[in-house]
């Protein structure tokens, strides 16, 4: 049994689906179902006794302690977080509460549980913290990619809150001996990606005939990884990672945002052409840049490949085509998440004309 937090979100739900496709080991999914949590992502395991869903917060010490005592998991994988940079700029409070205070309470509950385990269970236990490359800050064009030894230089409230949580996890290992693992991954894309993030937002807006918003000059670089490859890397780190170590995860796929949007447009031109025959690139619109926008992220994934033999299975070209096809095949999912609170967000971020 493993406890997974935040597994109704984008990466966590992909992780649960892949885990249960490959293993009969049950999972408890603790998720507070914020705007980003969606049980529809897990419809394929609805009624499956190997998936136990519990609605609640990682910040609820008593609830986490109760779940740990009841289910005796051999590991905790912590995905739960506020994850959207733009939202952290509009309102950092939730990021501080969940990513820092919540992780602290989770660590406290796990430390108490782990401290009471018998020696074999205690030495085999793992706490895997899922983090991001954004904690390392921004790279100039010709800088080498981030290694695990890069100094922490977070630039947004989101990345600062993730950096703080990484430091807490590290401290719980050094101070209390908690057997932790930390992964820092680059930008993910794939099924169940909430359409506030660049790739699903562009697919959704393109099909809806809306503007495709490019922040600033669109030359910011991100290092894209297909979500299923992130999940396989986490499984591998959980299985064989060295306790106390950090592993960077990335796809060696650096792309300027504008190139990503052009690629999406041309795949859509091919798979779902506009009714008027015009190309989707005509919908590209330049909008005000994100404050403090990091220019470039790039992950050096040498360590995880060398030590654990992990490599991504998808190239950007194969992964992005699968992703566009998934969104075309799952328009009902998109329609369900683009209602209600999400619409209010779009109005706030881009102005009501684009909402
Ligand atoms: P997401 O926003 O799609 O999902 C987050 C999930 O956490 C949601 O289901 C939400 O309901 C849940 N949650 C929020 N607050 C909670 C709380 N207090 N208690 C319990 N559950 C709570 O995020 P994602 O993109 O799936 O990211 C998952 C993790 O991976 C995050 O920690 C993020 O920092 C990290 N990460 C994301 C990316 C990426 O490209 N998306 C890349 C690297 C790392
Ligand atoms: O690098 C890992 C991080 O990737 C994760 O830690 C975050 O949780 C995840 O949200 C993602 O952060 P980004 O800020 O890089 O992702 P986002 O999809 O929001 O933006 C990707 C790039 O596209 C970024 O340079 C901003 C730009 N962008 C984004 C949106 C939403 C636009 O130009 N227009 C947009 O409308």
Coordinates of C-alpha atoms and ligand atoms in Angstrom, one line a residue:
X1 CA 0.0 0.0 0.0
X2 CA 1.3 3.5 -0.8
X3 CA -0.2 6.9 0.1
X4 CA -0.3 9.4 -2.8
X5 CA -1.3 13.0 -2.2
X6 CA -2.8 15.3 -4.8
X7 CA -3.6 12.3 -7.1
X8 CA -6.8 13.9 -8.5
X9 CA -4.6 16.5 -10.3
X10 CA -2.8 16.3 -13.6
X11 CA 0.3 14.3 -12.8
X12 CA -1.0 12.5 -9.8
X13 CA -3.9 11.0 -11.6
X14 CA -1.7 9.8 -14.5
X15 CA 0.6 8.3 -11.8
X16 CA -2.3 6.4 -10.2
X17 CA -3.6 5.1 -13.6
X18 CA -0.1 3.9 -14.6
X19 CA 0.6 2.4 -11.2
X20 CA -2.6 0.3 -11.1
X21 CA -2.0 -0.7 -14.7
X22 CA 1.3 -2.3 -13.7
X23 CA 0.8 -3.4 -10.1
X24 CA -1.8 -4.8 -7.7
X25 CA -0.4 -2.8 -4.8
X26 CA -3.3 -0.5 -3.6
X27 CA -3.1 3.2 -3.4
X28 CA -4.7 5.7 -1.0
X29 CA -5.3 9.0 -2.8
X30 CA -5.5 12.0 -0.4
X31 CA -6.6 15.0 -2.3
X32 CA -8.4 18.2 -1.2
X33 CA -10.2 18.6 -4.6
X34 CA -9.3 22.2 -5.2
X35 CA -10.2 23.7 -8.6
X36 CA -7.4 21.5 -10.0
X37 CA -8.5 18.2 -8.5
X38 CA -10.9 16.3 -10.7
X39 CA -12.1 12.8 -9.9
X40 CA -13.1 12.4 -13.6
X41 CA -9.4 11.9 -14.3
X42 CA -9.7 8.7 -12.3
X43 CA -13.0 7.4 -13.9
X44 CA -11.1 4.4 -15.3
X45 CA -10.4 3.1 -11.7
X46 CA -13.9 4.0 -10.3
X47 CA -15.0 1.1 -8.2
X48 CA -11.5 -0.5 -8.3
X49 CA -10.8 -1.7 -4.7
X50 CA -7.1 -0.9 -5.2
X51 CA -7.9 2.8 -5.3
X52 CA -9.1 4.4 -2.1
X53 CA -10.0 8.0 -2.4
X54 CA -10.0 10.3 0.7
X55 CA -11.0 13.9 0.4
X56 CA -8.8 16.0 2.7
X57 CA -5.7 18.2 3.0
X58 CA -2.1 17.3 3.5
X59 CA -2.2 20.1 6.1
X60 CA -4.6 18.1 8.3
X61 CA -2.2 16.4 10.7
X62 CA -4.9 14.4 12.4
X63 CA -6.4 13.1 9.2
X64 CA -3.0 12.1 7.7
X65 CA -2.0 10.5 11.0
X66 CA -5.2 8.5 11.0
X67 CA -4.7 7.3 7.4
X68 CA -1.2 6.3 8.0
X69 CA -2.1 4.3 11.2
X70 CA -5.0 2.6 9.5
X71 CA -3.4 1.7 6.1
X72 CA 0.3 1.3 7.2
X73 CA 1.7 2.4 3.8
X74 CA 5.3 1.6 2.8
X75 CA 5.7 4.9 1.1
X76 CA 4.2 8.4 0.6
X77 CA 4.4 10.1 -2.7
X78 CA 3.7 13.9 -2.4
X79 CA 2.2 15.5 -5.4
X80 CA -0.3 17.8 -3.6
X81 CA 0.4 21.4 -4.3
X82 CA -0.8 24.6 -5.8
X83 CA 0.9 24.4 -9.2
X84 CA 0.1 27.4 -11.4
X85 CA 2.7 30.2 -11.5
X86 CA 0.2 32.9 -12.7
X87 CA -2.2 32.1 -9.9
X88 CA 0.7 32.4 -7.4
X89 CA 1.3 35.9 -8.8
X90 CA -2.4 37.0 -8.4
X91 CA -2.7 35.4 -4.9
X92 CA 0.3 33.7 -3.2
X93 CA -1.5 32.8 0.1
X94 CA -2.8 29.4 -1.0
X95 CA 0.7 28.5 -2.2
X96 CA 2.2 29.3 1.2
X97 CA -0.5 27.4 3.0
X98 CA -0.4 24.3 0.9
X99 CA 3.1 24.0 -0.5
X100 CA 4.9 25.1 2.7
X101 CA 2.6 24.8 5.7
X102 CA 0.8 21.8 4.3
X103 CA 4.0 20.0 3.4
X104 CA 5.3 20.7 7.0
X105 CA 2.2 19.1 8.6
X106 CA 2.4 16.2 6.2
X107 CA 6.1 15.7 7.2
X108 CA 5.2 15.9 10.8
X109 CA 2.5 13.2 10.5
X110 CA 4.8 11.0 8.5
X111 CA 7.7 11.4 10.9
X112 CA 5.5 10.3 13.8
X113 CA 4.3 7.3 11.9
X114 CA 7.7 6.3 10.6
X115 CA 9.2 6.7 14.1
X116 CA 6.8 4.0 15.4
X117 CA 7.5 1.4 12.7
X118 CA 9.4 -1.9 13.3
X119 CA 12.9 -1.9 12.1
X120 CA 12.4 -3.6 8.7
X121 CA 9.4 -1.5 7.8
X122 CA 11.2 1.6 9.1
X123 CA 14.3 1.1 6.9
X124 CA 12.2 0.2 3.8
X125 CA 9.9 3.3 4.2
X126 CA 10.2 6.1 1.7
X127 CA 8.8 9.7 1.5
X128 CA 9.1 10.9 -2.1
X129 CA 8.6 14.6 -2.7
X130 CA 7.6 15.7 -6.2
X131 CA 9.2 19.0 -7.0
X132 CA 10.0 21.2 -10.0
X133 CA 12.9 22.7 -11.9
X134 CA 11.6 26.2 -11.2
X135 CA 13.3 26.1 -7.8
X136 CA 16.6 26.6 -9.7
X137 CA 15.5 29.9 -11.2
X138 CA 16.2 31.1 -14.7
X139 CA 19.0 30.2 -17.2
X140 CA 20.6 32.5 -19.8
X141 CA 20.6 31.2 -23.4
X142 CA 24.0 29.4 -23.3
X143 CA 24.1 28.4 -19.6
X144 CA 24.5 24.6 -18.9
X145 CA 21.2 22.8 -17.9
X146 CA 20.3 22.5 -14.2
X147 CA 22.0 19.7 -12.4
X148 CA 21.0 18.6 -8.9
X149 CA 23.8 20.9 -7.5
X150 CA 22.5 24.1 -9.0
X151 CA 21.8 26.7 -6.4
X152 CA 18.2 27.5 -5.5
X153 CA 17.1 30.8 -7.0
X154 CA 13.3 30.7 -7.1
X155 CA 11.7 33.7 -8.8
X156 CA 7.9 33.4 -8.3
X157 CA 5.8 32.8 -5.2
X158 CA 5.0 29.3 -6.7
X159 CA 8.7 28.4 -7.1
X160 CA 9.6 30.0 -3.8
X161 CA 7.0 27.9 -2.0
X162 CA 8.2 24.7 -3.7
X163 CA 11.8 25.6 -2.8
X164 CA 10.8 26.0 0.8
X165 CA 9.0 22.6 0.8
X166 CA 12.1 21.0 -0.8
X167 CA 14.2 22.5 2.1
X168 CA 11.8 21.1 4.7
X169 CA 12.0 17.6 3.1
X170 CA 15.8 17.8 3.1
X171 CA 15.9 19.0 6.7
X172 CA 13.6 16.1 7.9
X173 CA 16.2 13.7 6.4
X174 CA 19.2 15.4 7.9
X175 CA 17.7 16.1 11.3
X176 CA 15.4 13.1 11.9
X177 CA 16.7 10.5 9.5
X178 CA 13.4 10.4 7.6
X179 CA 14.1 8.3 4.4
X180 CA 13.3 10.9 1.8
X181 CA 13.7 11.2 -2.0
X182 CA 13.2 14.4 -4.0
X183 CA 12.5 14.7 -7.7
X184 CA 12.8 18.0 -9.6
X185 CA 11.1 17.8 -13.0
X186 CA 10.7 20.0 -16.0
X187 CA 7.4 21.0 -17.7
X188 CA 5.0 18.1 -18.2
X189 CA 2.3 17.8 -20.8
X190 CA -0.2 15.1 -21.7
X191 CA -3.7 13.8 -20.8
X192 CA -5.7 15.5 -18.0
X193 CA -3.6 18.7 -18.1
X194 CA -5.7 21.5 -16.7
X195 CA -6.4 24.1 -19.5
X196 CA -4.9 27.0 -17.5
X197 CA -1.4 25.8 -18.6
X198 CA 0.1 26.7 -21.9
X199 CA -0.4 23.5 -24.0
X200 CA -3.9 22.5 -23.0
X201 CA -5.0 26.2 -23.0
X202 CA -3.8 26.7 -26.6
X203 CA -5.5 23.5 -27.8
X204 CA -8.7 24.5 -26.1
X205 CA -8.7 28.1 -27.3
X206 CA -7.7 27.1 -30.9
X207 CA -10.7 24.7 -31.2
X208 CA -13.0 27.3 -29.6
X209 CA -11.9 30.0 -32.1
X210 CA -10.3 32.1 -29.3
X211 CA -7.0 34.0 -29.2
X212 CA -3.8 31.9 -28.4
X213 CA -2.1 34.2 -25.8
X214 CA 1.7 34.4 -26.0
X215 CA 3.3 36.2 -23.1
X216 CA 5.9 38.8 -24.1
X217 CA 8.0 37.8 -27.1
X218 CA 7.2 34.0 -26.8
X219 CA 10.9 33.2 -26.8
X220 CA 11.0 31.8 -23.2
X221 CA 12.2 28.3 -23.2
X222 CA 10.8 25.3 -21.4
X223 CA 12.0 21.7 -21.3
X224 CA 9.0 19.5 -22.1
X225 CA 8.4 16.0 -20.8
X226 CA 5.4 13.7 -21.6
X227 CA 3.6 13.1 -18.3
X228 CA 3.8 9.3 -18.5
X229 CA 7.6 9.6 -18.7
X230 CA 7.5 11.7 -15.5
X231 CA 5.4 8.9 -13.9
X232 CA 7.9 6.2 -14.9
X233 CA 10.8 8.2 -13.5
X234 CA 9.0 8.6 -10.1
X235 CA 8.3 4.9 -10.0
X236 CA 12.0 4.2 -10.7
X237 CA 13.2 6.7 -8.1
X238 CA 10.8 5.2 -5.5
X239 CA 12.0 1.7 -6.4
X240 CA 15.8 2.3 -6.5
X241 CA 16.7 5.9 -5.6
X242 CA 19.3 6.4 -2.9
X243 CA 17.8 7.8 0.3
X244 CA 18.4 11.5 0.8
X245 CA 19.2 12.1 -2.9
X246 CA 17.7 14.5 -5.3
X247 CA 17.0 13.4 -8.9
X248 CA 16.4 15.8 -11.8
X249 CA 13.9 14.6 -14.4
X250 CA 13.6 16.0 -17.9
X251 CA 13.1 15.1 -21.5
X252 CA 16.0 16.9 -23.2
X253 CA 13.3 18.8 -25.1
X254 CA 14.0 22.5 -24.9
X255 CA 11.6 24.6 -26.9
X256 CA 10.7 28.3 -27.1
X257 CA 7.0 28.8 -26.3
X258 CA 6.2 30.2 -29.8
X259 CA 7.6 27.1 -31.4
X260 CA 5.4 24.9 -29.1
X261 CA 2.3 26.9 -30.1
X262 CA 3.2 26.7 -33.8
X263 CA 3.6 22.9 -33.5
X264 CA 0.2 22.7 -31.8
X265 CA -1.4 24.8 -34.5
X266 CA 0.1 22.7 -37.3
X267 CA -1.0 19.4 -35.7
X268 CA -4.5 20.8 -35.3
X269 CA -4.5 22.0 -38.9
X270 CA -3.9 18.4 -39.8
X271 CA -6.2 16.6 -37.3
X272 CA -9.0 19.1 -37.0
X273 CA -8.8 21.8 -39.6
X274 CA -10.7 25.1 -39.1
X275 CA -14.0 25.2 -40.9
X276 CA -12.9 28.3 -42.9
X277 CA -9.7 26.5 -44.0
X278 CA -7.4 29.1 -42.5
X279 CA -4.5 28.0 -40.3
X280 CA -4.8 28.1 -36.5
X281 CA -1.6 30.3 -36.2
X282 CA -3.9 33.2 -37.3
X283 CA -5.3 33.1 -33.7
X284 CA -1.9 33.8 -32.1
X285 CA -2.1 37.0 -30.0
X286 CA 0.7 38.6 -28.1
X287 CA -0.3 39.6 -24.5
X288 CA 1.4 41.3 -21.6
X289 CA 4.3 39.3 -20.2
X290 CA 4.1 37.4 -16.9
X291 CA 5.8 39.5 -14.2
X292 CA 9.2 38.1 -13.3
X293 CA 8.9 35.6 -16.2
X294 CA 11.8 33.0 -16.1
X295 CA 13.5 33.1 -19.5
X296 CA 14.7 29.5 -19.7
X297 CA 14.6 26.2 -17.9
X298 CA 16.6 23.1 -18.9
X299 CA 17.1 19.9 -17.0
X300 CA 20.3 17.9 -17.0
X301 CA 18.9 14.4 -16.5
X302 CA 22.2 12.6 -16.5
X303 CA 22.1 11.4 -12.9
X304 CA 18.8 9.6 -13.1
X305 CA 19.9 7.9 -16.3
X306 CA 23.3 6.9 -15.0
X307 CA 22.2 5.7 -11.6
X308 CA 18.8 4.3 -12.2
X309 CA 18.8 3.6 -16.0
X310 CA 15.7 5.8 -16.6
X311 CA 15.1 7.5 -20.0
X312 CA 12.0 9.1 -21.4
X313 CA 10.1 6.9 -23.9
X314 CA 8.5 9.7 -25.9
X315 CA 10.1 12.4 -28.0
X316 CA 8.4 15.8 -28.1
X317 CA 7.1 15.0 -31.6
X318 CA 5.4 11.7 -30.5
X319 CA 4.2 13.0 -27.2
X320 CA 2.7 16.2 -28.4
X321 CA 0.7 14.5 -31.2
X322 CA -0.7 12.0 -28.7
X323 CA -1.6 14.8 -26.5
X324 CA -3.5 16.8 -29.2
X325 CA -5.3 13.6 -30.2
X326 CA -6.3 13.0 -26.5
X327 CA -7.8 16.4 -26.2
X328 CA -9.7 16.0 -29.5
X329 CA -11.0 12.6 -28.2
X330 CA -11.9 14.0 -24.8
X331 CA -13.8 17.3 -25.5
X332 CA -16.4 16.3 -22.8
X333 CA -13.6 16.3 -20.2
X334 CA -12.5 19.7 -21.3
X335 CA -16.0 21.1 -21.3
X336 CA -16.5 19.9 -17.7
X337 CA -13.4 21.6 -16.4
X338 CA -13.8 24.8 -18.3
X339 CA -17.0 25.7 -16.6
X340 CA -17.6 27.5 -13.3
X341 CA -14.6 28.7 -11.3
X342 CA -12.2 28.2 -14.2
X343 CA -14.2 30.8 -16.3
X344 CA -13.7 33.4 -13.6
X345 CA -10.0 32.7 -13.6
X346 CA -9.8 33.2 -17.4
X347 CA -11.5 36.6 -17.1
X348 CA -9.1 37.7 -14.4
X349 CA -5.9 36.6 -16.2
X350 CA -6.7 37.6 -19.8
X351 CA -9.6 40.0 -19.6
X352 CA -13.2 39.2 -20.2
X353 CA -13.0 39.5 -23.9
X354 CA -11.0 36.2 -24.0
X355 CA -12.9 34.4 -21.3
Ligands
LIG1 P1 -2.3 20.1 -10.3 O1 -2.5 21.5 -9.9 O2 -2.8 19.6 -11.6 O3 -2.8 19.1 -9.2 C1 -2.5 19.4 -7.8 C2 -3.5 18.4 -7.0 O4 -3.2 18.7 -5.6 C3 -5.0 18.7 -7.2 O5 -5.6 17.5 -7.4 C4 -5.4 19.4 -5.9 O6 -6.8 19.2 -5.6 C5 -4.5 18.8 -4.9 N1 -4.3 19.6 -3.7 C6 -4.1 21.0 -3.7 N2 -3.9 21.4 -2.4 C7 -4.0 20.3 -1.6 C8 -4.0 20.0 -0.2 N3 -3.8 21.0 0.6 N4 -4.1 18.7 0.2 C9 -4.3 17.7 -0.7 N5 -4.4 17.9 -2.0 C10 -4.3 19.2 -2.5 O7 -0.7 19.9 -10.3 P2 0.2 19.0 -11.2 O8 0.6 19.7 -12.4 O9 -0.3 17.6 -11.3 O10 1.5 18.9 -10.2 C11 1.7 17.9 -9.3 C12 3.0 18.1 -8.5 O11 4.1 18.1 -9.5 C13 3.1 19.5 -7.9 O12 3.8 19.4 -6.6 C14 3.9 20.3 -8.8 O13 4.7 21.3 -8.1 C15 4.9 19.3 -9.4 N6 5.4 19.5 -10.7 C16 4.5 19.8 -11.8 C17 5.0 20.0 -13.1 C18 4.1 20.3 -14.2 O14 4.6 20.6 -15.3 N7 2.8 20.3 -14.1 C19 6.4 19.9 -13.3 C20 7.2 19.6 -12.2 C21 6.7 19.4 -11.0
LIG2 O1 8.9 23.8 -15.0 C1 8.0 23.0 -14.3 C2 6.7 23.8 -14.1 O2 6.0 23.9 -15.3 C3 5.8 23.3 -13.0 O3 6.5 23.3 -11.7 C4 4.5 24.1 -12.8 O4 3.7 23.5 -11.9 C5 3.9 24.1 -14.2 O5 2.7 24.9 -14.2 C6 4.8 24.6 -15.3 O6 5.1 26.0 -15.1 P1 5.2 27.1 -16.3 O7 4.9 28.4 -15.8 O8 6.4 26.9 -17.1 O9 3.9 26.5 -17.2 P2 2.8 27.3 -18.0 O10 2.1 26.2 -18.8 O11 2.0 28.1 -17.1 O12 3.6 28.2 -19.0 C7 4.5 27.7 -19.9 C8 5.2 28.8 -20.6 O13 4.2 29.4 -21.5 C9 5.6 29.9 -19.7 O14 6.9 30.5 -20.2 C10 4.5 31.0 -19.7 C11 4.0 30.8 -21.2 N1 2.5 31.1 -21.3 C12 1.7 30.5 -20.5 C13 0.3 30.7 -20.6 C14 -0.7 30.0 -19.6 C15 2.1 31.9 -22.3 O15 2.9 32.4 -23.1 N2 0.7 32.1 -22.5 C16 -0.2 31.5 -21.6 O16 -1.4 31.8 -21.8

